[in-house]
């Protein structure tokens, strides 16, 4: 079955460490997105990518980095520059026209 | 910048009631509007997508309407069931690209 896989489901980070969240899709979607969700709040866009080897900053990109070397993969790195990284991170994909918007099951990141 | 507001933030109803969830947005120049469902600790599932040229969409017991000129959308759930208990998120997308701006959601509890 086609879908989006995020891993790991839970991730713990020590202060000062970089961590990378994985997102893989087999839907043949061109566009991929990373969102952050804090308790009681809606999702906020971190980065998005319309095609391979190209990506743009969203509304809260500071302290994050991404790459898009393959169509199927859009990993997110949470760097030590992100001062408040504890949150639920959601990856999504869609066609270039925005159809078939599909979310992964999320990664919960906690700073310890 | 687009702002999306959802009212109420939480709703508790007995099983069988018909209910309405509200969503408002500040910039009427949207490309489309989508309603999502989120179960605790999970990703989002798309329920209904309304293109900017449409007035409503229906799927089973769900009906979503869109009034662009007033910046409002409603999600109507008929004959609510305990399995409908979840958080419902409204999101609007920009022209030019399909990144979404999310409301903070309505947490619905349907009591047996």
GROMACS .gro file of C-alpha atoms in nm:
model
  224
    1UNK     CA    1   0.000   0.000   0.000
    2UNK     CA    2   0.116   0.352  -0.076
    3UNK     CA    3   0.181   0.590   0.207
    4UNK     CA    4   0.425   0.796   0.411
    5UNK     CA    5   0.652   0.646   0.672
    6UNK     CA    6   0.805   0.855   0.946
    7UNK     CA    7   1.069   0.721   1.180
    8UNK     CA    8   1.135   0.699   1.462
    9UNK     CA    9   0.798   0.736   1.635
   10UNK     CA   10   0.965   0.872   1.950
   11UNK     CA   11   1.301   1.048   1.968
   12UNK     CA   12   1.493   1.190   2.261
   13UNK     CA   13   1.763   1.451   2.215
   14UNK     CA   14   2.017   1.586   2.455
   15UNK     CA   15   2.070   1.958   2.453
   16UNK     CA   16   2.332   2.061   2.198
   17UNK     CA   17   2.278   1.759   1.972
   18UNK     CA   18   2.156   1.750   1.615
   19UNK     CA   19   1.896   1.485   1.531
   20UNK     CA   20   1.749   1.377   1.198
   21UNK     CA   21   1.388   1.272   1.144
   22UNK     CA   22   1.316   1.042   0.852
   23UNK     CA   23   1.027   1.076   0.604
   24UNK     CA   24   0.979   0.837   0.311
   25UNK     CA   25   0.685   0.820   0.069
   26UNK     CA   26   0.598   0.571  -0.205
   27UNK     CA   27   0.306   0.768  -0.348
   28UNK     CA   28   0.512   0.912  -0.635
   29UNK     CA   29   0.431   1.259  -0.503
   30UNK     CA   30   0.641   1.551  -0.621
   31UNK     CA   31   0.584   1.777  -0.318
   32UNK     CA   32   0.679   1.708   0.042
   33UNK     CA   33   0.638   1.913   0.359
   34UNK     CA   34   0.745   1.926   0.723
   35UNK     CA   35   0.513   2.066   0.990
   36UNK     CA   36   0.555   2.116   1.363
   37UNK     CA   37   0.264   2.078   1.608
   38UNK     CA   38   0.270   2.206   1.966
   39UNK     CA   39   0.004   2.111   2.225
   40UNK     CA   40  -0.330   2.281   2.161
   41UNK     CA   41  -0.202   2.448   1.847
   42UNK     CA   42  -0.238   2.397   1.478
   43UNK     CA   43   0.041   2.286   1.249
   44UNK     CA   44   0.311   2.529   1.141
   45UNK     CA   45   0.512   2.481   0.823
   46UNK     CA   46   0.888   2.435   0.864
   47UNK     CA   47   1.011   2.353   0.511
   48UNK     CA   48   0.861   2.234   0.185
   49UNK     CA   49   0.993   2.093  -0.140
   50UNK     CA   50   0.824   2.087  -0.480
   51UNK     CA   51   1.091   1.890  -0.669
   52UNK     CA   52   1.412   1.701  -0.608
   53UNK     CA   53   1.713   1.913  -0.510
   54UNK     CA   54   1.494   2.214  -0.434
   55UNK     CA   55   1.326   2.329  -0.111
   56UNK     CA   56   1.194   2.648   0.048
   57UNK     CA   57   1.165   2.779   0.402
   58UNK     CA   58   0.826   2.782   0.565
   59UNK     CA   59   0.712   3.002   0.850
   60UNK     CA   60   0.940   2.861   1.123
   61UNK     CA   61   1.256   2.736   0.947
   62UNK     CA   62   1.512   2.874   1.194
   63UNK     CA   63   1.706   2.595   1.364
   64UNK     CA   64   1.603   2.332   1.107
   65UNK     CA   65   1.756   2.200   0.785
   66UNK     CA   66   1.635   1.963   0.512
   67UNK     CA   67   1.755   1.788   0.198
   68UNK     CA   68   1.575   1.642  -0.102
   69UNK     CA   69   1.820   1.419  -0.285
   70UNK     CA   70   1.555   1.164  -0.384
   71UNK     CA   71   1.190   1.207  -0.475
   72UNK     CA   72   1.087   0.957  -0.207
   73UNK     CA   73   1.280   1.106   0.084
   74UNK     CA   74   1.271   1.439   0.271
   75UNK     CA   75   1.468   1.414   0.599
   76UNK     CA   76   1.450   1.693   0.857
   77UNK     CA   77   1.746   1.779   1.083
   78UNK     CA   78   1.673   1.957   1.409
   79UNK     CA   79   1.991   2.143   1.491
   80UNK     CA   80   2.125   2.266   1.824
   81UNK     CA   81   2.026   2.617   1.711
   82UNK     CA   82   1.658   2.525   1.760
   83UNK     CA   83   1.602   2.644   2.116
   84UNK     CA   84   1.266   2.480   2.178
   85UNK     CA   85   1.259   2.161   1.973
   86UNK     CA   86   1.023   1.953   2.188
   87UNK     CA   87   0.716   1.901   1.966
   88UNK     CA   88   0.528   1.660   1.741
   89UNK     CA   89   0.669   1.663   1.385
   90UNK     CA   90   0.455   1.569   1.086
   91UNK     CA   91   0.565   1.502   0.731
   92UNK     CA   92   0.324   1.526   0.438
   93UNK     CA   93   0.327   1.486   0.062
   94UNK     CA   94   0.106   1.578  -0.230
   95UNK     CA   95   0.104   1.601  -0.608
   96UNK     CA   96   0.253   1.916  -0.754
   97UNK     CA   97  -0.101   2.055  -0.780
   98UNK     CA   98  -0.174   1.980  -0.415
   99UNK     CA   99  -0.399   1.680  -0.467
  100UNK     CA  100  -0.382   1.371  -0.250
  101UNK     CA  101  -0.242   1.554   0.054
  102UNK     CA  102  -0.124   1.272   0.282
  103UNK     CA  103   0.033   1.286   0.629
  104UNK     CA  104   0.268   1.047   0.803
  105UNK     CA  105   0.199   0.926   1.157
  106UNK     CA  106   0.446   1.170   1.314
  107UNK     CA  107   0.759   1.175   1.529
  108UNK     CA  108   0.745   1.301   1.886
  109UNK     CA  109   1.074   1.470   1.976
  110UNK     CA  110   1.163   1.538   2.338
  111UNK     CA  111   1.470   1.722   2.467
  112UNK     CA  112   1.613   1.562   2.781
  113UNK     CA  113  -0.040   3.661   0.682
  114UNK     CA  114  -0.328   3.417   0.681
  115UNK     CA  115  -0.484   3.349   1.022
  116UNK     CA  116  -0.717   3.053   1.073
  117UNK     CA  117  -0.947   3.033   1.377
  118UNK     CA  118  -1.161   2.742   1.489
  119UNK     CA  119  -1.452   2.764   1.728
  120UNK     CA  120  -1.523   2.598   1.964
  121UNK     CA  121  -1.188   2.469   2.090
  122UNK     CA  122  -1.362   2.171   2.251
  123UNK     CA  123  -1.705   2.016   2.225
  124UNK     CA  124  -1.871   1.732   2.416
  125UNK     CA  125  -2.201   1.594   2.292
  126UNK     CA  126  -2.415   1.283   2.347
  127UNK     CA  127  -2.423   1.023   2.075
  128UNK     CA  128  -2.671   1.087   1.795
  129UNK     CA  129  -2.654   1.466   1.794
  130UNK     CA  130  -2.596   1.667   1.480
  131UNK     CA  131  -2.318   1.918   1.525
  132UNK     CA  132  -2.140   2.204   1.352
  133UNK     CA  133  -1.772   2.297   1.371
  134UNK     CA  134  -1.669   2.644   1.260
  135UNK     CA  135  -1.360   2.772   1.083
  136UNK     CA  136  -1.278   3.129   0.984
  137UNK     CA  137  -0.986   3.274   0.788
  138UNK     CA  138  -0.864   3.628   0.739
  139UNK     CA  139  -0.753   3.629   0.373
  140UNK     CA  140  -1.022   3.522   0.127
  141UNK     CA  141  -0.770   3.466  -0.157
  142UNK     CA  142  -0.740   3.095  -0.087
  143UNK     CA  143  -0.671   2.813  -0.330
  144UNK     CA  144  -0.863   2.550  -0.137
  145UNK     CA  145  -0.979   2.453   0.211
  146UNK     CA  146  -0.944   2.115   0.369
  147UNK     CA  147  -1.083   1.953   0.683
  148UNK     CA  148  -0.868   1.696   0.860
  149UNK     CA  149  -0.920   1.455   1.147
  150UNK     CA  150  -0.644   1.381   1.400
  151UNK     CA  151  -0.659   1.101   1.655
  152UNK     CA  152  -0.441   1.138   1.969
  153UNK     CA  153  -0.071   1.096   1.892
  154UNK     CA  154  -0.140   1.028   1.524
  155UNK     CA  155  -0.102   1.200   1.191
  156UNK     CA  156  -0.382   1.375   1.004
  157UNK     CA  157  -0.642   1.215   0.781
  158UNK     CA  158  -0.804   1.424   0.509
  159UNK     CA  159  -1.184   1.430   0.536
  160UNK     CA  160  -1.302   1.682   0.277
  161UNK     CA  161  -1.132   1.913   0.028
  162UNK     CA  162  -1.319   2.214  -0.109
  163UNK     CA  163  -1.173   2.399  -0.406
  164UNK     CA  164  -1.209   2.777  -0.400
  165UNK     CA  165  -1.469   2.761  -0.678
  166UNK     CA  166  -1.689   2.518  -0.485
  167UNK     CA  167  -1.948   2.588  -0.214
  168UNK     CA  168  -1.961   2.250  -0.042
  169UNK     CA  169  -1.848   1.889  -0.034
  170UNK     CA  170  -2.013   1.584   0.118
  171UNK     CA  171  -1.880   1.248   0.230
  172UNK     CA  172  -2.113   1.015   0.416
  173UNK     CA  173  -2.229   1.187   0.736
  174UNK     CA  174  -1.994   1.482   0.679
  175UNK     CA  175  -2.075   1.799   0.490
  176UNK     CA  176  -1.839   2.094   0.459
  177UNK     CA  177  -1.938   2.435   0.325
  178UNK     CA  178  -1.724   2.726   0.212
  179UNK     CA  179  -1.809   3.095   0.194
  180UNK     CA  180  -1.497   3.265   0.063
  181UNK     CA  181  -1.637   3.617   0.069
  182UNK     CA  182  -1.702   3.600   0.443
  183UNK     CA  183  -1.396   3.388   0.518
  184UNK     CA  184  -1.589   3.102   0.675
  185UNK     CA  185  -1.628   2.728   0.652
  186UNK     CA  186  -1.840   2.487   0.853
  187UNK     CA  187  -1.812   2.113   0.900
  188UNK     CA  188  -2.146   1.948   0.970
  189UNK     CA  189  -2.145   1.601   1.129
  190UNK     CA  190  -2.478   1.421   1.122
  191UNK     CA  191  -2.585   1.161   1.378
  192UNK     CA  192  -2.257   1.173   1.572
  193UNK     CA  193  -2.100   0.849   1.699
  194UNK     CA  194  -1.837   0.778   1.968
  195UNK     CA  195  -1.597   0.685   1.686
  196UNK     CA  196  -1.615   1.046   1.568
  197UNK     CA  197  -1.425   1.154   1.881
  198UNK     CA  198  -1.105   1.321   1.762
  199UNK     CA  199  -0.960   1.664   1.691
  200UNK     CA  200  -1.084   1.827   1.371
  201UNK     CA  201  -0.850   2.070   1.196
  202UNK     CA  202  -0.933   2.320   0.927
  203UNK     CA  203  -0.662   2.434   0.684
  204UNK     CA  204  -0.651   2.679   0.394
  205UNK     CA  205  -0.390   2.685   0.120
  206UNK     CA  206  -0.221   2.970  -0.062
  207UNK     CA  207  -0.248   3.044  -0.427
  208UNK     CA  208   0.080   2.960  -0.592
  209UNK     CA  209   0.164   2.661  -0.381
  210UNK     CA  210  -0.018   2.413  -0.167
  211UNK     CA  211   0.121   2.481   0.175
  212UNK     CA  212  -0.156   2.497   0.430
  213UNK     CA  213  -0.231   2.734   0.716
  214UNK     CA  214  -0.392   2.544   1.002
  215UNK     CA  215  -0.635   2.634   1.274
  216UNK     CA  216  -0.572   2.504   1.624
  217UNK     CA  217  -0.854   2.252   1.597
  218UNK     CA  218  -1.177   2.152   1.768
  219UNK     CA  219  -1.148   1.859   2.006
  220UNK     CA  220  -1.470   1.658   1.982
  221UNK     CA  221  -1.588   1.405   2.239
  222UNK     CA  222  -1.900   1.205   2.156
  223UNK     CA  223  -2.036   1.031   2.463
  224UNK     CA  224  -2.207   0.691   2.432
   0.00000   0.00000   0.00000
